[in-house]
Coordinates of C-alpha atoms in Angstrom, one line a residue:
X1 CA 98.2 97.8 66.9
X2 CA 95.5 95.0 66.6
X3 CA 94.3 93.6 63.5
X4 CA 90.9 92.1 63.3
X5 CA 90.8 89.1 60.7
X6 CA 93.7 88.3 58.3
X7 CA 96.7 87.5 59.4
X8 CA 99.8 89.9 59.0
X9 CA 102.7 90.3 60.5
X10 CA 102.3 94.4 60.8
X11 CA 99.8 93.5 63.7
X12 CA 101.1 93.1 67.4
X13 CA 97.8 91.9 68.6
X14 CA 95.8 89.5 66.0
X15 CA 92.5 88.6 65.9
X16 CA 90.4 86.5 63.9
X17 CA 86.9 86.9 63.8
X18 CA 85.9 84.3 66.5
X19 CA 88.3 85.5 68.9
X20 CA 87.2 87.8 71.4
X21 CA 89.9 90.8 71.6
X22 CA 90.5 93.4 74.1
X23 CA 90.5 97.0 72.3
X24 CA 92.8 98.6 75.3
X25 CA 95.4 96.3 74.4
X26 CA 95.7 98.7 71.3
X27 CA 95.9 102.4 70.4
X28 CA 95.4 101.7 66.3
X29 CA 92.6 99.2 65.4
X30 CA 91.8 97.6 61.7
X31 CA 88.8 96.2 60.8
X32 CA 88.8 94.7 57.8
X33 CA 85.0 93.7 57.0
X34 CA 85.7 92.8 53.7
X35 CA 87.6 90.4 55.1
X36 CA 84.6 88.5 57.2
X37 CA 82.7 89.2 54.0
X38 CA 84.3 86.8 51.9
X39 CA 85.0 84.5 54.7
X40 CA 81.1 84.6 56.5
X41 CA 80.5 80.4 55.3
X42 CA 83.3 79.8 58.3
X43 CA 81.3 81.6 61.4
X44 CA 78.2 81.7 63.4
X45 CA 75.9 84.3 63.9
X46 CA 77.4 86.4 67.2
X47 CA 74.9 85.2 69.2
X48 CA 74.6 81.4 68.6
X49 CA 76.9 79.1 70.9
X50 CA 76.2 75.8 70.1
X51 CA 77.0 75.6 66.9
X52 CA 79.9 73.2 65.5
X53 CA 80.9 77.0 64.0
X54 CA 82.1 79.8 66.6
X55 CA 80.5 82.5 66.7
X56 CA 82.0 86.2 64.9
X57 CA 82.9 87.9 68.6
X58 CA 82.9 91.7 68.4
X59 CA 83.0 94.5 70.7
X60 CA 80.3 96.3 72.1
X61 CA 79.6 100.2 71.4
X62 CA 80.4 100.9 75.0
X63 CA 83.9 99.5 74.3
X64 CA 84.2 101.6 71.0
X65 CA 82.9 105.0 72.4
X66 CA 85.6 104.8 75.7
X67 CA 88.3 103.5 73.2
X68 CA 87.7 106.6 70.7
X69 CA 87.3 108.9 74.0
X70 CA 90.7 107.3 75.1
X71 CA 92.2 109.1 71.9
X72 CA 92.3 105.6 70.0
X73 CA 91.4 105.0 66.5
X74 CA 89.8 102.7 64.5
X75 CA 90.3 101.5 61.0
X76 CA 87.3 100.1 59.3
X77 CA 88.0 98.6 55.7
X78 CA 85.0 98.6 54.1
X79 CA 82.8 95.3 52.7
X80 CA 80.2 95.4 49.3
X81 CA 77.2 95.4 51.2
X82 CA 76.0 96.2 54.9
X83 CA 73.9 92.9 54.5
X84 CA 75.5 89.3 54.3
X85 CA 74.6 86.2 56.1
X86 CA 76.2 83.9 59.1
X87 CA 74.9 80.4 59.5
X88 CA 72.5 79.8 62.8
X89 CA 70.0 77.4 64.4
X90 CA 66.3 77.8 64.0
X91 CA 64.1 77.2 67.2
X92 CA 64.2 73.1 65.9
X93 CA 67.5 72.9 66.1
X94 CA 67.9 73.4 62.0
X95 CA 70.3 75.4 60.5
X96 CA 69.6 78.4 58.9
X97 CA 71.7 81.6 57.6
X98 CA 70.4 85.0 59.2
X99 CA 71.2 88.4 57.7
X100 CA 74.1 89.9 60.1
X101 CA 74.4 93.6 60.0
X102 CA 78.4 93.8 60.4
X103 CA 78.0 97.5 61.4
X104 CA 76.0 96.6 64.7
X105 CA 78.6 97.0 66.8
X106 CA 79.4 100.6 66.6
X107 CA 77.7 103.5 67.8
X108 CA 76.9 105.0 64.9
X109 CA 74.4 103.8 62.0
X110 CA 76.0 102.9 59.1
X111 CA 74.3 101.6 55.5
X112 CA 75.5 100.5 51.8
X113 CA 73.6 102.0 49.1
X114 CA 74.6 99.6 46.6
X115 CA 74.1 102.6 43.8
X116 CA 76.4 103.0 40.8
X117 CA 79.5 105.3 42.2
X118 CA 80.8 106.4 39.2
X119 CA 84.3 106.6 38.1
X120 CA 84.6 110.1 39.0
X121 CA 85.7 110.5 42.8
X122 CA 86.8 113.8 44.6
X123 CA 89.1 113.3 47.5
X124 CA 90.7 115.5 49.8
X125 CA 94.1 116.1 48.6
X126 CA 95.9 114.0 51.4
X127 CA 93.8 111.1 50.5
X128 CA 94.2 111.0 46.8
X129 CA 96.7 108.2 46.6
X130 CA 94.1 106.0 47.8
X131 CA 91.6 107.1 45.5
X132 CA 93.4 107.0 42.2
X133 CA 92.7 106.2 38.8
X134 CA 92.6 102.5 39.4
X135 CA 90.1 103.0 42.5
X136 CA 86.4 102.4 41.7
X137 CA 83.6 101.3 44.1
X138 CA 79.8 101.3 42.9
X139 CA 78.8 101.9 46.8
X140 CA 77.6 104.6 48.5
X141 CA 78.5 105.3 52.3
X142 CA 75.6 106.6 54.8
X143 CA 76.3 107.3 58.1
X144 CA 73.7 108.7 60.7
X145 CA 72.7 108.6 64.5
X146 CA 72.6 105.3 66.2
X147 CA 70.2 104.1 68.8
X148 CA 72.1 104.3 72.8
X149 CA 72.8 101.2 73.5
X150 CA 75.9 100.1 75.2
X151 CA 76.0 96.7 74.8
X152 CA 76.8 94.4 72.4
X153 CA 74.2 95.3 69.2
X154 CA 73.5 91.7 68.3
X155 CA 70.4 90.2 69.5
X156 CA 68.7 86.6 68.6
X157 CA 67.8 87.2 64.7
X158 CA 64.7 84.3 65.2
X159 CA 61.1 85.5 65.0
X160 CA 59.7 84.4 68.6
X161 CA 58.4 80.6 68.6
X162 CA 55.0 81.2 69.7
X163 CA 52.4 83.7 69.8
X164 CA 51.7 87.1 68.5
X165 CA 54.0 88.8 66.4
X166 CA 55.6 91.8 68.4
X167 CA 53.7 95.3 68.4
X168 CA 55.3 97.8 66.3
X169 CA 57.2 100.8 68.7
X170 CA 57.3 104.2 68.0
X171 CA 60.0 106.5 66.8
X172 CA 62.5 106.6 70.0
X173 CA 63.2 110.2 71.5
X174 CA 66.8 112.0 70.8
X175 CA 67.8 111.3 74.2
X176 CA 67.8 107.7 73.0
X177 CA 70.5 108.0 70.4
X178 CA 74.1 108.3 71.1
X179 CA 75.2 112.1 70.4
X180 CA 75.5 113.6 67.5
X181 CA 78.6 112.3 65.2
X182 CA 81.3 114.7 63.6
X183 CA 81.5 113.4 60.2
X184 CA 84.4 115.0 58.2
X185 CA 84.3 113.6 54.4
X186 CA 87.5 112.0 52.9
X187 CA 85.9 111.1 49.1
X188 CA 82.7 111.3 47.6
X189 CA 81.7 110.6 43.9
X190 CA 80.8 113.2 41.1
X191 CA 77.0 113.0 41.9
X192 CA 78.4 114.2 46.2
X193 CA 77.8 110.3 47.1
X194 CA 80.2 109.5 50.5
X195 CA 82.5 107.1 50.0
X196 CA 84.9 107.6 52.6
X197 CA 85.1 109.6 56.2
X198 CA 86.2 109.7 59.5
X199 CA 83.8 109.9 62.6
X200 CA 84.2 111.3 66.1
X201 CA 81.7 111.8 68.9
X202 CA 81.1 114.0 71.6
X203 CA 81.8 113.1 75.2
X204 CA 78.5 111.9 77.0
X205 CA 78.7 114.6 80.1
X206 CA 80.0 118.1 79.7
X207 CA 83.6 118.9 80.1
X208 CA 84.7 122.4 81.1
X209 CA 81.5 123.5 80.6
X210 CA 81.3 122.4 77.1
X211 CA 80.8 119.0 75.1
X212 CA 84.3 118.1 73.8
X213 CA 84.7 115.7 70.7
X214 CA 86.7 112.3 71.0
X215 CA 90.3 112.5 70.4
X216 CA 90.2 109.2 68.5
X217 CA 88.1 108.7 65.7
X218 CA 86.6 105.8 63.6
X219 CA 88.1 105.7 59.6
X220 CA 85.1 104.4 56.9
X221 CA 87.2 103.2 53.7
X222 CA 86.3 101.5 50.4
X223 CA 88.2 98.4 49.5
X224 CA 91.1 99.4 46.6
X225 CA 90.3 96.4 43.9
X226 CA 94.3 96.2 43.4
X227 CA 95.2 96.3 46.7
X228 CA 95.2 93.4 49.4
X229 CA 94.7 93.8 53.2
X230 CA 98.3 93.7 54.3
X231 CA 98.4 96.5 51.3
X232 CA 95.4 98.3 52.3
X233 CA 97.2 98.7 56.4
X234 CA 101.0 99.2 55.1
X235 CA 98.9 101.8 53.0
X236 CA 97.2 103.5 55.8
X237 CA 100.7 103.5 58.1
X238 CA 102.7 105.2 56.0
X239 CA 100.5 107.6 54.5
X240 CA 98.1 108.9 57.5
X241 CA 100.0 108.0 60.4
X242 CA 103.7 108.3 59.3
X243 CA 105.1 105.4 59.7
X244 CA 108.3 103.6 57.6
X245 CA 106.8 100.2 57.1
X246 CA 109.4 98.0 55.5
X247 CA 107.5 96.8 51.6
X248 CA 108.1 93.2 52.1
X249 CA 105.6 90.0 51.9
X250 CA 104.9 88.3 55.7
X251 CA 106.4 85.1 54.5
X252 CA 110.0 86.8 54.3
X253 CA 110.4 86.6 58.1
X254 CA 110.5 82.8 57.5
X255 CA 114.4 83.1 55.3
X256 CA 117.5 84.6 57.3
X257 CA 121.1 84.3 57.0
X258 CA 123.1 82.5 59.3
X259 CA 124.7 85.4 61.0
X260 CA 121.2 87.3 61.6
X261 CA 120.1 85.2 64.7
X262 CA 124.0 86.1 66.1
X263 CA 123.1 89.5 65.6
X264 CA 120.3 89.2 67.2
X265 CA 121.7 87.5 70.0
X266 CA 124.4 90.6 70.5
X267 CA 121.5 92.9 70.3
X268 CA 119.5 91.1 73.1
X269 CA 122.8 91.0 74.8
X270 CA 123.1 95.4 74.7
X271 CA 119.8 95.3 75.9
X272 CA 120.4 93.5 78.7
X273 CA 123.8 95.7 79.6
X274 CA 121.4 98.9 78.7
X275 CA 118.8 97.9 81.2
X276 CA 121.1 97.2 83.7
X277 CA 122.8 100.7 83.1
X278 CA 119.1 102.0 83.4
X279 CA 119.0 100.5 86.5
X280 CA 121.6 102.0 87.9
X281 CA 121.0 105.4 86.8
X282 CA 117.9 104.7 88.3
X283 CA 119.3 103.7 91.8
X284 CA 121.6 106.6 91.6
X285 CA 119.0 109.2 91.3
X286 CA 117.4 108.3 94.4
X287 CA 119.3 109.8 96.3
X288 CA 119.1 112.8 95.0
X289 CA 115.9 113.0 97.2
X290 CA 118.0 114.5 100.5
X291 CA 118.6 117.3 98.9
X292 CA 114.2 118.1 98.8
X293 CA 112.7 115.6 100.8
X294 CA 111.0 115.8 104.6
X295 CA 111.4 113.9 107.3
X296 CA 109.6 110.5 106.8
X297 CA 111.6 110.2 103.1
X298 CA 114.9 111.0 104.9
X299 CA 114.8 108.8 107.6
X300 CA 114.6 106.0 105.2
X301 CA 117.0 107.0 102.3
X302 CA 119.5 108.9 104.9
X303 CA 120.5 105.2 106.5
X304 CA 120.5 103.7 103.0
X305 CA 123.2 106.2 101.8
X306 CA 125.0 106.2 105.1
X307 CA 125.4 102.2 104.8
X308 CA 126.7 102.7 101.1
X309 CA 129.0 105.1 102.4
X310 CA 130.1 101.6 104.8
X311 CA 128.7 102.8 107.5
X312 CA 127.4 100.1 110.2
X313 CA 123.6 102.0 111.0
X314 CA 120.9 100.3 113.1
X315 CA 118.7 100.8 116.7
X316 CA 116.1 103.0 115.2
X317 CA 113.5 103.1 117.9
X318 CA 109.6 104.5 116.4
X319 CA 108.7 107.6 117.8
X320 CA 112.4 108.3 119.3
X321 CA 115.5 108.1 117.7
X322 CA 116.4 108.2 113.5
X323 CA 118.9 105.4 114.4
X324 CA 122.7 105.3 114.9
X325 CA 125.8 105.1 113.6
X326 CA 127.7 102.2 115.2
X327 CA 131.7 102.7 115.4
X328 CA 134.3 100.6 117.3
X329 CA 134.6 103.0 119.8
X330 CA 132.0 105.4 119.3
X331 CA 128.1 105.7 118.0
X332 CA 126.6 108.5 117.0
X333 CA 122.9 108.6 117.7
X334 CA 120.7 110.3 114.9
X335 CA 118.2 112.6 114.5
X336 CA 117.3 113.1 111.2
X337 CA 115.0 115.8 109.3
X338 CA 113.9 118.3 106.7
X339 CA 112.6 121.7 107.1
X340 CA 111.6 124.2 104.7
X341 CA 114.1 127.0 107.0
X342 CA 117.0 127.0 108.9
X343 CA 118.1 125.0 111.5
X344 CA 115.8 125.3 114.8
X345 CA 116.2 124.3 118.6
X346 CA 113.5 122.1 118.8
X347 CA 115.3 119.3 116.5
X348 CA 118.8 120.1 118.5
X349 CA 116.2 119.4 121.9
X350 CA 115.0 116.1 120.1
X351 CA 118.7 114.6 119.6
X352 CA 119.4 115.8 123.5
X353 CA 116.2 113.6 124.3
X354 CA 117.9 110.7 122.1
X355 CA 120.8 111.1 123.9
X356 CA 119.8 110.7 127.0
X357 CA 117.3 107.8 126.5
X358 CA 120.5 105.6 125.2
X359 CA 122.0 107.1 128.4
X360 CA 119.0 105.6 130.5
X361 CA 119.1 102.2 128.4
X362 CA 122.6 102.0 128.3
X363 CA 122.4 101.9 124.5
X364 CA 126.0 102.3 122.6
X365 CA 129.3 103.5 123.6
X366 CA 131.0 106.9 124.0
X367 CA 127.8 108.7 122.8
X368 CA 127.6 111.5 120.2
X369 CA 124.6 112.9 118.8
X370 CA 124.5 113.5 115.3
X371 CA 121.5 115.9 113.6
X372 CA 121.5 115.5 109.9
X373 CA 119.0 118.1 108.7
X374 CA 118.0 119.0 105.2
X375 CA 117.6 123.0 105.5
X376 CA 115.9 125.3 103.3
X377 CA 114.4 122.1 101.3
X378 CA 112.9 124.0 98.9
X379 CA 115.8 125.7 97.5
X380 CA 118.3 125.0 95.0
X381 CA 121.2 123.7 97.2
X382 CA 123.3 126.0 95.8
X383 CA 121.5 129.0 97.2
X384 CA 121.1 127.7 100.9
X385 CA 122.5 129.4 103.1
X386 CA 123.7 128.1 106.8
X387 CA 124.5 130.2 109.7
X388 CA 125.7 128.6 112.8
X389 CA 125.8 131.5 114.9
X390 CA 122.2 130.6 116.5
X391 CA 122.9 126.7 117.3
X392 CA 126.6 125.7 117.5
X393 CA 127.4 126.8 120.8
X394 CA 124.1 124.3 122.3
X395 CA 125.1 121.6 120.1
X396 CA 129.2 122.1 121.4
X397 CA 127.5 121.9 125.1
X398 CA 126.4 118.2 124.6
X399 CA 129.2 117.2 122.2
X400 CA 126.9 116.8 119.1
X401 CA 127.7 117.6 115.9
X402 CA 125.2 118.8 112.7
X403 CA 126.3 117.1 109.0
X404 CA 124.0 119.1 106.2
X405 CA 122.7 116.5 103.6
X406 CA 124.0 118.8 101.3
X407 CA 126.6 118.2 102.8
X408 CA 126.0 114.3 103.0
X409 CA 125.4 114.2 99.1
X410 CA 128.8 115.6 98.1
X411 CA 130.6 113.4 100.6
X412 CA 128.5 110.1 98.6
X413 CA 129.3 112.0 95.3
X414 CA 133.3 111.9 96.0
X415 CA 133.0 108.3 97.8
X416 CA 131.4 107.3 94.8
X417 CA 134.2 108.4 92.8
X418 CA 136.8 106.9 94.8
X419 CA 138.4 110.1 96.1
X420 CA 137.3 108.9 99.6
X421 CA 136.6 105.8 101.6
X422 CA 134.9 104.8 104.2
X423 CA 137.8 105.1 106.8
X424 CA 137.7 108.7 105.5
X425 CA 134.0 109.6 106.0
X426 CA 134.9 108.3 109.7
X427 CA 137.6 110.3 110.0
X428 CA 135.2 113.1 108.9
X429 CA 132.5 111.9 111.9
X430 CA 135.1 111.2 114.4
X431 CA 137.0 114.8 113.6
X432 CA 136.9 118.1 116.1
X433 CA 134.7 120.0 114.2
X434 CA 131.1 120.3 114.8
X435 CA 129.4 121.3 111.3
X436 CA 130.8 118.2 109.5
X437 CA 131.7 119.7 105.4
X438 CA 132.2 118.1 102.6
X439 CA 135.8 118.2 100.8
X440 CA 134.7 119.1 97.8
X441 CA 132.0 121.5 96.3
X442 CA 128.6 119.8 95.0
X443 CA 128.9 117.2 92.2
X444 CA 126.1 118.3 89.3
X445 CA 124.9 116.3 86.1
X446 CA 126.0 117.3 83.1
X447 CA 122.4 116.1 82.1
X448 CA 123.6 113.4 78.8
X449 CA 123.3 110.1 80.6
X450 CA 119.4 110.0 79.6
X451 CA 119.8 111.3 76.9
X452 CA 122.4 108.8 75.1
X453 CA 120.7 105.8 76.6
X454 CA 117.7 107.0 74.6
X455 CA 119.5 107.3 71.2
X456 CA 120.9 103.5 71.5
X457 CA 117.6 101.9 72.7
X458 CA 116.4 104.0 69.7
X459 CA 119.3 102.9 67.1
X460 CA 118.6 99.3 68.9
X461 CA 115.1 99.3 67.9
X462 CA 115.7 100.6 64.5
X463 CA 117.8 97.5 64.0
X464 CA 115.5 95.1 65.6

């Protein structure tokens, strides 16, 4: 949430009015004009910079329009009049105030009729805690089309410091003005004067064929006489966006009890035990990936779980073999792939092809090829089916032997459970049998572990 001009500790981003903010650094904006208003002796005109004053920074409608079409909102507390004055430099050097339209900026026209309101307002029902029987506001709100202009709104106030004055232009064309605004009232007084309403716009360029309204929208809102601007946002918080905001002045973060930064402390402590849970989990579920992935993912995540089986894996050559497993009196050379079917001959002829290159380079000892192929990837491991029939009698011919990552998954499941050790998974390599199974059926989640590291960082934050 950014706040534009006072201070309160409600706002993660603050602004004052000579600061230049960034709206994306936001999804809720206020704009408390009011605020400027009573504070415009401190600021110069937006487009003086040599001033001993800075100049009030604002951004330009460009910024507004992509900011509402991001699905952002705006906030705008409302001043007394669309007119007030910033201090500036004439051509001499002198200074003089200018009249600064603090509505400029937005791309949308908005005036003050400075008419009597009347004490008699009409609001729509979710708004009529804000206009209650204390409200009254002798202004009237008028909203209308705005010229296209992207930019920033304010231009040099000074009359030009020679020659003729400029020619009067003609009415612009509607292709000039931003599109139509969607105006939906809030309040209005007893003689159907606006005093409050929100504002969307359409999208520039059609979308599906049609012009679709911003998601965000831009909130016009009298000042309450009884209620402050840290009232006027805890206000607007809790009543239109649903938010518990603790009722307490800003100056109480200052006063603590000894024990509350010690609390704190063992918070930021969870935190840090949370994340590194997190990170874990994380980790963890990467390898889930040989259960779905192709070739190029599993000949990078099938070494890494080999190795955290203990497994010493290296001499992957580019183009030729996945790599090998390197035993004290063995090595299994690799071939390693996914396929959306069944096991085929042409991988079994790859590993042959591996074999015999470490043959011809005199790479490893005792030679055994080893495919590790993720069938049917597509399908719930569960449901994949493998039949040996077509392929165990070629791979028996050349002593190589076929290890499912299926398969390969529940034997890092029980290793990671301690049922198994690494001495075990080589007794499983080093064993008789060619197809290379798993002890145990396939470890599943029971799905909570997110789920409950969700509810403390929540309770955690509720503390904070």
């Amino acid at each position: 949430m950014l706040v534009k001009g006072p201070e309160t500790a409600l706002a993660d981003v603050q602004a004052d009015w000579d600061e230049e903010e960034n709206l994306i650094d936001s999804n809720l904006a206020f704009y408390d004009l009011k605020h400027l208003q009573h504070r415009n002796y401190e600021f110069a005109y937006p487009t003086f910079d040599s001033l001993s004053k800075d100049p009030v920074q604002l951004p330009s409608k460009g910024d507004v329009i992509n900011y509402l079409h991001g699905g952002n909102d705006i906030v705008i507390r409302l001043p007394n009049t669309s007119k007030f004055h910033l201090e500036g430099e004439d051509h001499d050097g002198n200074e003089e105030w200018f009249e600064f339209n603090p509505f400029a900026w937005l791309p949308i026209g908005v005036g003050l009729n400075e008419e009597k309101s009347g004490d008699l307002v009409t609001a729509e029902p979710e708004w009529e805690w804000y206009f209650d029987d204390d409200f009254h506001w002798e202004t009237v709100l008028q909203l209308g089309a705005a010229i296209r202009n992207t930019g920033s709104g304010y231009h040099d106030p000074r009359p030009p410091k020679s020659g003729p004055a400029p020619k009067s232009r003609s009415m612009p064309p509607p292709s000039a003005y931003f599109p139509s605004p969607s105006i939906q009232e809030l309040a209005s007084n007893n003689v159907n004067g606006l005093l409050a309403a929100t504002v969307k716009f359409r999208s520039e360029r059609p979308i599906n064929g049609g012009f679709k309204e911003s998601d965000g929208q831009i909130y016009f809102l009298p000042p309450h006489p009884s209620r402050d601007s840290g009232e006027f946002i805890r206000g607007i918080l809790e009543r239109e966006y649903g938010f518990d905001v603790e009722h307490q002045p800003d100056w109480v973060e200052h006063y603590a009890l000894p024990n509350e930064d010690e609390f704190r402390n063992r918070i930021e402590q969870i935190e840090m035990e949370i994340s590194d849970i997190e990170s874990g989990v994380q980790e963890a579920r990467r390898y889930r990936s040989i259960l779905f992935e192709g070739d190029d993912e599993l000949e990078e995540m099938v070494p890494e779980v080999l190795r955290r089986l203990g497994l010493d894996v290296d001499g992957e050559v580019p183009g030729g073999r996945d790599g090998a497993i390197k035993l004290e009196d063995q090595t299994f050379i690799l071939e390693i792939t996914g396929q959306s079917d069944g096991v085929d001959h042409q991988k079994i002829r790859q590993l042959e092809d591996h074999l015999d290159d470490t043959a011809s380079e005199g790479y490893g000892t005792n030679r055994t090829g080893l495919l590790i192929f993720n069938h049917f990837k597509y399908r719930d491991p569960t449901n994949r089916q493998l039949t040996t029939a077509n392929f165990k009698d070629r791979l028996e011919k050349r002593d190589c032997k076929l290890l499912t990552t299926v398969d390969l998954y529940q034997i890092l499941c029980d290793y990671e459970r301690e049922e198994i050790d690494t001495e075990h998974v080589v007794g499983m390599l080093t064993s008789g049998d060619t197809i290379i199974r798993a002890n145990n059926p396939l470890c599943q989640s029971a799905g909570q572990t997110e789920s409950r590291l969700g509810r403390l960082r929540r309770r955690l934050s509720e503390i904070m």
